[in-house]
Every structure is written in C-alpha cells, then in structure tokens.
PDB file of C-alpha atoms in Angstrom:
ATOM      1  CA  MET A1079     -22.198   0.695  13.978  1.00  0.00           C
ATOM      2  CA  ASN A1080     -19.775   3.590  13.545  1.00  0.00           C
ATOM      3  CA  PHE A1081     -16.885   1.127  13.294  1.00  0.00           C
ATOM      4  CA  ILE A1082     -18.655  -0.763  10.514  1.00  0.00           C
ATOM      5  CA  ILE A1083     -19.403   2.455   8.647  1.00  0.00           C
ATOM      6  CA  ALA A1084     -15.770   3.527   8.981  1.00  0.00           C
ATOM      7  CA  ALA A1085     -14.536   0.196   7.596  1.00  0.00           C
ATOM      8  CA  VAL A1086     -16.987   0.297   4.674  1.00  0.00           C
ATOM      9  CA  ILE A1087     -16.078   3.884   3.783  1.00  0.00           C
ATOM     10  CA  GLY A1088     -12.431   2.896   3.941  1.00  0.00           C
ATOM     11  CA  TYR A1089     -12.988  -0.101   1.681  1.00  0.00           C
ATOM     12  CA  LEU A1090     -14.909   1.899  -0.921  1.00  0.00           C
ATOM     13  CA  CYS A1091     -12.244   4.611  -1.031  1.00  0.00           C
ATOM     14  CA  GLY A1092      -9.417   2.099  -1.109  1.00  0.00           C
ATOM     15  CA  SER A1093     -10.995   0.151  -3.954  1.00  0.00           C
ATOM     16  CA  ILE A1094     -10.716   3.057  -6.400  1.00  0.00           C
ATOM     17  CA  PRO A1095      -8.174   1.676  -8.949  1.00  0.00           C
ATOM     18  CA  PHE A1096      -6.182   4.820  -9.640  1.00  0.00           C
ATOM     19  CA  GLY A1097      -3.339   2.913 -11.304  1.00  0.00           C
ATOM     20  CA  LEU A1098      -5.763   1.442 -13.826  1.00  0.00           C
ATOM     21  CA  LEU A1099      -7.656   4.697 -14.363  1.00  0.00           C
ATOM     22  CA  LEU A1100      -4.561   6.864 -14.793  1.00  0.00           C
ATOM     23  CA  THR A1101      -2.770   4.524 -17.195  1.00  0.00           C
ATOM     24  CA  ARG A1102      -5.886   4.228 -19.332  1.00  0.00           C
ATOM     25  CA  ALA A1103      -6.376   7.991 -19.335  1.00  0.00           C
ATOM     26  CA  ALA A1104      -2.758   8.419 -20.423  1.00  0.00           C
ATOM     27  CA  GLY A1105      -3.236   5.981 -23.288  1.00  0.00           C
ATOM     28  CA  LEU A1106      -0.920   3.370 -21.791  1.00  0.00           C
ATOM     29  CA  GLY A1107      -3.395   0.504 -22.038  1.00  0.00           C
ATOM     30  CA  ASP A1108      -4.482  -1.878 -19.298  1.00  0.00           C
ATOM     31  CA  ILE A1109      -1.902  -1.931 -16.500  1.00  0.00           C
ATOM     32  CA  ARG A1110      -3.073  -5.444 -15.602  1.00  0.00           C
ATOM     33  CA  SER A1111      -1.449  -6.743 -18.792  1.00  0.00           C
ATOM     34  CA  ILE A1112       1.966  -5.306 -17.876  1.00  0.00           C
ATOM     35  CA  GLY A1113       4.643  -6.660 -15.550  1.00  0.00           C
ATOM     36  CA  SER A1114       3.188  -8.169 -12.379  1.00  0.00           C
ATOM     37  CA  GLY A1115      -0.342  -7.318 -13.487  1.00  0.00           C
ATOM     38  CA  ASN A1116      -1.251  -5.415 -10.336  1.00  0.00           C
ATOM     39  CA  ILE A1117      -2.559  -1.850 -10.267  1.00  0.00           C
ATOM     40  CA  GLY A1118      -0.017  -0.280  -7.894  1.00  0.00           C
ATOM     41  CA  ALA A1119       2.559   2.439  -8.508  1.00  0.00           C
ATOM     42  CA  THR A1120       5.506   0.039  -8.821  1.00  0.00           C
ATOM     43  CA  ASN A1121       3.866  -1.768 -11.707  1.00  0.00           C
ATOM     44  CA  VAL A1122       2.709   1.511 -13.286  1.00  0.00           C
ATOM     45  CA  LEU A1123       6.371   2.536 -13.331  1.00  0.00           C
ATOM     46  CA  ARG A1124       7.004  -0.385 -15.699  1.00  0.00           C
ATOM     47  CA  THR A1125       5.089   1.518 -18.370  1.00  0.00           C
ATOM     48  CA  GLY A1126       8.025   3.926 -18.469  1.00  0.00           C
ATOM     49  CA  ASN A1127       5.885   6.907 -17.483  1.00  0.00           C
ATOM     50  CA  ARG A1128       7.307   8.141 -14.186  1.00  0.00           C
ATOM     51  CA  TRP A1129       4.756  10.917 -13.758  1.00  0.00           C
ATOM     52  CA  ILE A1130       1.820   8.531 -13.997  1.00  0.00           C
ATOM     53  CA  ALA A1131       3.562   6.241 -11.514  1.00  0.00           C
ATOM     54  CA  PHE A1132       4.152   9.197  -9.180  1.00  0.00           C
ATOM     55  CA  PHE A1133       0.528  10.314  -9.305  1.00  0.00           C
ATOM     56  CA  THR A1134      -0.612   6.726  -8.790  1.00  0.00           C
ATOM     57  CA  LEU A1135       1.474   6.597  -5.615  1.00  0.00           C
ATOM     58  CA  VAL A1136       0.101   9.938  -4.400  1.00  0.00           C
ATOM     59  CA  PHE A1137      -3.521   9.071  -5.157  1.00  0.00           C
ATOM     60  CA  ASP A1138      -3.226   5.576  -3.674  1.00  0.00           C
ATOM     61  CA  ALA A1139      -1.756   7.016  -0.481  1.00  0.00           C
ATOM     62  CA  SER A1140      -4.447   9.721  -0.411  1.00  0.00           C
ATOM     63  CA  LYS A1141      -7.362   7.338  -0.922  1.00  0.00           C
ATOM     64  CA  ALA A1142      -6.178   5.482   2.184  1.00  0.00           C
ATOM     65  CA  ALA A1143      -5.418   8.570   4.270  1.00  0.00           C
ATOM     66  CA  LEU A1144      -8.665  10.456   3.644  1.00  0.00           C
ATOM     67  CA  PRO A1145     -11.118   7.886   5.082  1.00  0.00           C
ATOM     68  CA  VAL A1146      -8.794   7.482   8.073  1.00  0.00           C
ATOM     69  CA  LEU A1147      -8.858  11.220   8.747  1.00  0.00           C
ATOM     70  CA  PHE A1148     -12.623  11.332   8.197  1.00  0.00           C
ATOM     71  CA  ALA A1149     -13.268   8.482  10.632  1.00  0.00           C
ATOM     72  CA  GLN A1150     -10.848   9.917  13.155  1.00  0.00           C
ATOM     73  CA  TYR A1151     -12.589  13.293  13.100  1.00  0.00           C
ATOM     74  CA  TYR A1152     -16.081  11.868  13.587  1.00  0.00           C
ATOM     75  CA  TRP A1153     -15.569   8.642  15.552  1.00  0.00           C
ATOM     76  CA  GLY A1154     -12.078   8.592  17.059  1.00  0.00           C
ATOM     77  CA  ASP A1155      -8.801   6.738  16.712  1.00  0.00           C
ATOM     78  CA  GLN A1156     -10.058   3.154  16.771  1.00  0.00           C
ATOM     79  CA  ALA A1157     -12.615   3.847  14.029  1.00  0.00           C
ATOM     80  CA  ALA A1158      -9.824   5.529  12.052  1.00  0.00           C
ATOM     81  CA  MET A1159      -7.678   2.401  12.308  1.00  0.00           C
ATOM     82  CA  LEU A1160     -10.565   0.256  11.070  1.00  0.00           C
ATOM     83  CA  ALA A1161     -11.064   2.681   8.191  1.00  0.00           C
ATOM     84  CA  GLY A1162      -7.380   2.248   7.371  1.00  0.00           C
ATOM     85  CA  ILE A1163      -7.645  -1.534   7.364  1.00  0.00           C
ATOM     86  CA  GLY A1164     -10.763  -1.246   5.199  1.00  0.00           C
ATOM     87  CA  ALA A1165      -8.953   1.015   2.728  1.00  0.00           C
ATOM     88  CA  PHE A1166      -6.030  -1.400   2.578  1.00  0.00           C
ATOM     89  CA  LEU A1167      -8.348  -4.330   1.881  1.00  0.00           C
ATOM     90  CA  GLY A1168     -10.149  -2.278  -0.752  1.00  0.00           C
ATOM     91  CA  HIS A1169      -6.892  -1.540  -2.554  1.00  0.00           C
ATOM     92  CA  CYS A1170      -5.618  -5.111  -2.405  1.00  0.00           C
ATOM     93  CA  PHE A1171      -8.970  -6.795  -3.090  1.00  0.00           C
ATOM     94  CA  PRO A1172     -11.249  -4.362  -5.001  1.00  0.00           C
ATOM     95  CA  VAL A1173     -14.666  -5.845  -5.716  1.00  0.00           C
ATOM     96  CA  TRP A1174     -14.777  -3.997  -9.057  1.00  0.00           C
ATOM     97  CA  LEU A1175     -11.699  -5.868 -10.339  1.00  0.00           C
ATOM     98  CA  ASN A1176     -12.597  -9.365  -9.174  1.00  0.00           C
ATOM     99  CA  PHE A1177     -10.662  -8.760  -5.944  1.00  0.00           C
ATOM    100  CA  LYS A1178      -7.347  -8.426  -7.780  1.00  0.00           C
ATOM    101  CA  GLY A1179      -5.699  -5.132  -6.865  1.00  0.00           C
ATOM    102  CA  GLY A1180      -2.372  -3.741  -5.771  1.00  0.00           C
ATOM    103  CA  LYS A1181       0.131  -4.896  -3.171  1.00  0.00           C
ATOM    104  CA  GLY A1182      -0.510  -2.090  -0.718  1.00  0.00           C
ATOM    105  CA  VAL A1183       2.747  -0.219  -0.136  1.00  0.00           C
ATOM    106  CA  SER A1184       1.407   3.221  -1.089  1.00  0.00           C
ATOM    107  CA  CYS A1185      -1.754   2.658   0.956  1.00  0.00           C
ATOM    108  CA  PHE A1186       0.315   1.527   3.937  1.00  0.00           C
ATOM    109  CA  ILE A1187       2.189   4.828   3.783  1.00  0.00           C
ATOM    110  CA  GLY A1188      -1.035   6.842   3.471  1.00  0.00           C
ATOM    111  CA  ILE A1189      -2.617   5.115   6.447  1.00  0.00           C
ATOM    112  CA  LEU A1190       0.447   5.669   8.611  1.00  0.00           C
ATOM    113  CA  LEU A1191       0.652   9.315   7.530  1.00  0.00           C
ATOM    114  CA  ALA A1192      -2.914   9.854   8.704  1.00  0.00           C
ATOM    115  CA  LEU A1193      -2.491   7.949  11.976  1.00  0.00           C
ATOM    116  CA  SER A1194       1.084   8.858  12.917  1.00  0.00           C
ATOM    117  CA  TRP A1195       3.323  10.747  10.502  1.00  0.00           C
ATOM    118  CA  PRO A1196       6.546   9.948  12.441  1.00  0.00           C
ATOM    119  CA  VAL A1197       5.900   6.216  11.951  1.00  0.00           C
ATOM    120  CA  ALA A1198       5.166   6.862   8.272  1.00  0.00           C
ATOM    121  CA  LEU A1199       8.491   8.662   7.875  1.00  0.00           C
ATOM    122  CA  ILE A1200      10.295   5.768   9.551  1.00  0.00           C
ATOM    123  CA  PHE A1201       8.518   3.343   7.197  1.00  0.00           C
ATOM    124  CA  CYS A1202       9.698   5.371   4.197  1.00  0.00           C
ATOM    125  CA  ALA A1203      13.238   5.638   5.603  1.00  0.00           C
ATOM    126  CA  VAL A1204      13.459   1.856   6.068  1.00  0.00           C
ATOM    127  CA  TRP A1205      12.148   1.342   2.535  1.00  0.00           C
ATOM    128  CA  LEU A1206      14.721   3.735   1.078  1.00  0.00           C
ATOM    129  CA  VAL A1207      17.648   2.261   3.002  1.00  0.00           C
ATOM    130  CA  ILE A1208      16.863  -1.302   1.925  1.00  0.00           C
ATOM    131  CA  ALA A1209      16.006  -0.272  -1.638  1.00  0.00           C
ATOM    132  CA  PHE A1210      19.308   1.560  -2.080  1.00  0.00           C
ATOM    133  CA  ALA A1211      21.343  -1.114  -0.306  1.00  0.00           C
ATOM    134  CA  GLN A1212      19.805  -4.209  -1.914  1.00  0.00           C
ATOM    135  CA  LYS A1213      18.216  -2.749  -5.081  1.00  0.00           C
ATOM    136  CA  MET A1214      15.016  -4.728  -4.479  1.00  0.00           C
ATOM    137  CA  SER A1215      11.684  -2.958  -4.162  1.00  0.00           C
ATOM    138  CA  SER A1216       9.902  -6.007  -2.770  1.00  0.00           C
ATOM    139  CA  LEU A1217      12.524  -6.625  -0.082  1.00  0.00           C
ATOM    140  CA  ALA A1218      12.346  -2.953   0.890  1.00  0.00           C
ATOM    141  CA  ALA A1219       8.556  -3.124   1.179  1.00  0.00           C
ATOM    142  CA  LEU A1220       8.594  -6.347   3.186  1.00  0.00           C
ATOM    143  CA  THR A1221      11.254  -5.032   5.573  1.00  0.00           C
ATOM    144  CA  ALA A1222       9.444  -1.730   6.099  1.00  0.00           C
ATOM    145  CA  ALA A1223       6.160  -3.555   6.720  1.00  0.00           C
ATOM    146  CA  ALA A1224       7.725  -6.059   9.107  1.00  0.00           C
ATOM    147  CA  THR A1225       9.320  -3.342  11.228  1.00  0.00           C
ATOM    148  CA  ALA A1226       6.331  -0.964  11.156  1.00  0.00           C
ATOM    149  CA  PRO A1227       4.488  -2.609  14.092  1.00  0.00           C
ATOM    150  CA  VAL A1228       7.603  -2.307  16.258  1.00  0.00           C
ATOM    151  CA  PHE A1229       8.076   1.369  15.495  1.00  0.00           C
ATOM    152  CA  ALA A1230       4.330   1.979  15.865  1.00  0.00           C
ATOM    153  CA  TYR A1231       4.440   0.497  19.364  1.00  0.00           C
ATOM    154  CA  VAL A1232       7.513   2.496  20.366  1.00  0.00           C
ATOM    155  CA  VAL A1233       6.315   5.805  18.922  1.00  0.00           C
ATOM    156  CA  ASN A1234       2.566   5.446  19.617  1.00  0.00           C
ATOM    157  CA  ASP A1235       0.811   2.552  21.303  1.00  0.00           C
ATOM    158  CA  GLU A1236      -0.305  -1.053  21.046  1.00  0.00           C
ATOM    159  CA  TRP A1237      -3.405  -0.113  19.008  1.00  0.00           C
ATOM    160  CA  LEU A1238      -1.382   1.352  16.176  1.00  0.00           C
ATOM    161  CA  ALA A1239       1.079  -1.522  16.472  1.00  0.00           C
ATOM    162  CA  ALA A1240      -1.779  -4.006  16.067  1.00  0.00           C
ATOM    163  CA  THR A1241      -3.141  -2.094  13.071  1.00  0.00           C
ATOM    164  CA  ALA A1242       0.292  -2.014  11.451  1.00  0.00           C
ATOM    165  CA  GLY A1243       0.613  -5.719  12.184  1.00  0.00           C
ATOM    166  CA  VAL A1244      -2.627  -6.516  10.354  1.00  0.00           C
ATOM    167  CA  LEU A1245      -1.539  -4.409   7.377  1.00  0.00           C
ATOM    168  CA  ALA A1246       1.873  -6.085   7.365  1.00  0.00           C
ATOM    169  CA  VAL A1247       0.319  -9.568   7.254  1.00  0.00           C
ATOM    170  CA  ILE A1248      -1.865  -8.591   4.293  1.00  0.00           C
ATOM    171  CA  LEU A1249       1.103  -6.969   2.545  1.00  0.00           C
ATOM    172  CA  PHE A1250       3.153 -10.155   3.003  1.00  0.00           C
ATOM    173  CA  ILE A1251       0.301 -12.172   1.495  1.00  0.00           C
ATOM    174  CA  GLN A1252       0.211  -9.813  -1.486  1.00  0.00           C
ATOM    175  CA  HIS A1253       3.975 -10.189  -1.877  1.00  0.00           C
ATOM    176  CA  ARG A1254       3.987 -13.978  -1.532  1.00  0.00           C
ATOM    177  CA  THR A1255       5.369 -14.573  -5.036  1.00  0.00           C
ATOM    178  CA  ASN A1256       8.082 -11.960  -4.433  1.00  0.00           C
ATOM    179  CA  LEU A1257       8.900 -13.614  -1.121  1.00  0.00           C
ATOM    180  CA  ALA A1258       9.252 -16.987  -2.840  1.00  0.00           C
ATOM    181  CA  ARG A1259      11.655 -15.500  -5.398  1.00  0.00           C
ATOM    182  CA  LEU A1260      13.630 -13.770  -2.642  1.00  0.00           C
ATOM    183  CA  LEU A1261      14.054 -17.108  -0.875  1.00  0.00           C
ATOM    184  CA  ARG A1262      15.194 -18.687  -4.165  1.00  0.00           C
ATOM    185  CA  GLY A1263      17.492 -15.767  -4.949  1.00  0.00           C
ATOM    186  CA  THR A1264      15.727 -15.045  -8.238  1.00  0.00           C
ATOM    187  CA  GLU A1265      13.970 -11.760  -7.392  1.00  0.00           C
ATOM    188  CA  PRO A1266      14.848  -9.116 -10.021  1.00  0.00           C
ATOM    189  CA  LYS A1267      16.529  -5.943  -8.833  1.00  0.00           C
ATOM    190  CA  ILE A1268      15.355  -2.387  -9.361  1.00  0.00           C
ATOM    191  CA  GLY A1269      16.186  -1.343 -12.914  1.00  0.00           C
ATOM    192  CA  SER A1270      16.423  -4.907 -14.130  1.00  0.00           C
ATOM    193  CA  ASP A1271      14.988  -5.622 -17.569  1.00  0.00           C
ATOM    194  CA  LYS A1272      13.326  -8.729 -16.165  1.00  0.00           C
ATOM    195  CA  LYS A1273       9.650  -8.157 -15.426  1.00  0.00           C
ATOM    196  CA  ALA A1274       8.306  -9.405 -12.121  1.00  0.00           C
ATOM    197  CA  GLN A1275       5.306 -11.692 -12.268  1.00  0.00           C
TER     198      GLN A1275
END
C-alpha cells in the first residue's frame, strides 16, 4: 500500500504544469500554442523569456524531487523510486491537460538528484557535452537518458539502474518525433529559427 501511495503522490506532484502556469502568469499566453506545444522548459524558452524558462526547469525538477525525498524518508528507497516514476508520468501525461505534458528532461534530473546526486551530475554533464558538441537539445537529452541506467548501475545499484531505464524509455517515447527527425537529419539545432514540432 505504501508503494501505491508513493506513486500516486509522485504523479499528483509531477502533474502540476508549471510551464503552463508560469507563462500564463507572465502574460506570455498558452505555451501549448508555441513551438512543440509541450509544457517543458525547452519549449518555454521559445517564448524568449529566459527567466521563466529557468524557473520552469527549477520547479519541474523540484516537483519530481520532493515526492521522491518524501517517500524515501517515510517508506525507503524502493518507494522513493516508484514516487519518481509516478512524478515522471505525471509530468509527461498530466490528467488535467488531457495527458499531454512535457518531455521529462527536467523531471529526470530532479529524480536523479533526489536518489543519487552523482548520477544526476553525470546526466547533466553528458547533456552539456552533447549539446555543445552537436547543438541539438533533443540529441543531448536522448544521449543523457540512454546512458543514465549505465551510470546508475556503476555508481549505485541495479534498482536505480532499472528506475533510470524506465524513465529513459518514457523519455524516448516523448521524444519520438525528435528521434524521427534526427534519423532523417532534419532536427533543428539550438538557436535555430526553425520551431520544433
């Protein structure tokens, strides 16, 4: 029962659409009508307001980390991992927005920070290296997600590796259109005027 409660708390926290709420509060309209249409920090950045994008990233990471820490304190590591998966699902598929949310990169970072900060730092380092080298945010996210289970296993254990693996699969699903463009060689680069769909 504790595991179910942890997952539900995680989902409810993760489903808070900070990207949508912050852009509306800042008078930037509905973020779902801009760029890719998702509510994550990368798409918020397309509004041109870097501060709102920054706070979206911070709040999205926090809404994933907090239920993980809560579940870990009361019910242990495995409940914390389920809370993390719940938060990730809540962000990507929020019931309040017809299950159309963000792509999960910020939440992935928040979950890893709460479960194992060294793995989170490695995730961020991989993202930065690929982003600077290839100038593609989606490729950076996919690479960081794909390698996260390996680093989680090396640094921690098979439980964290499995959790990271589940998150990576969901993140790949959320990035399926980006992945298709990457395979076609048509994915826009960071700073490009072309808006991702």
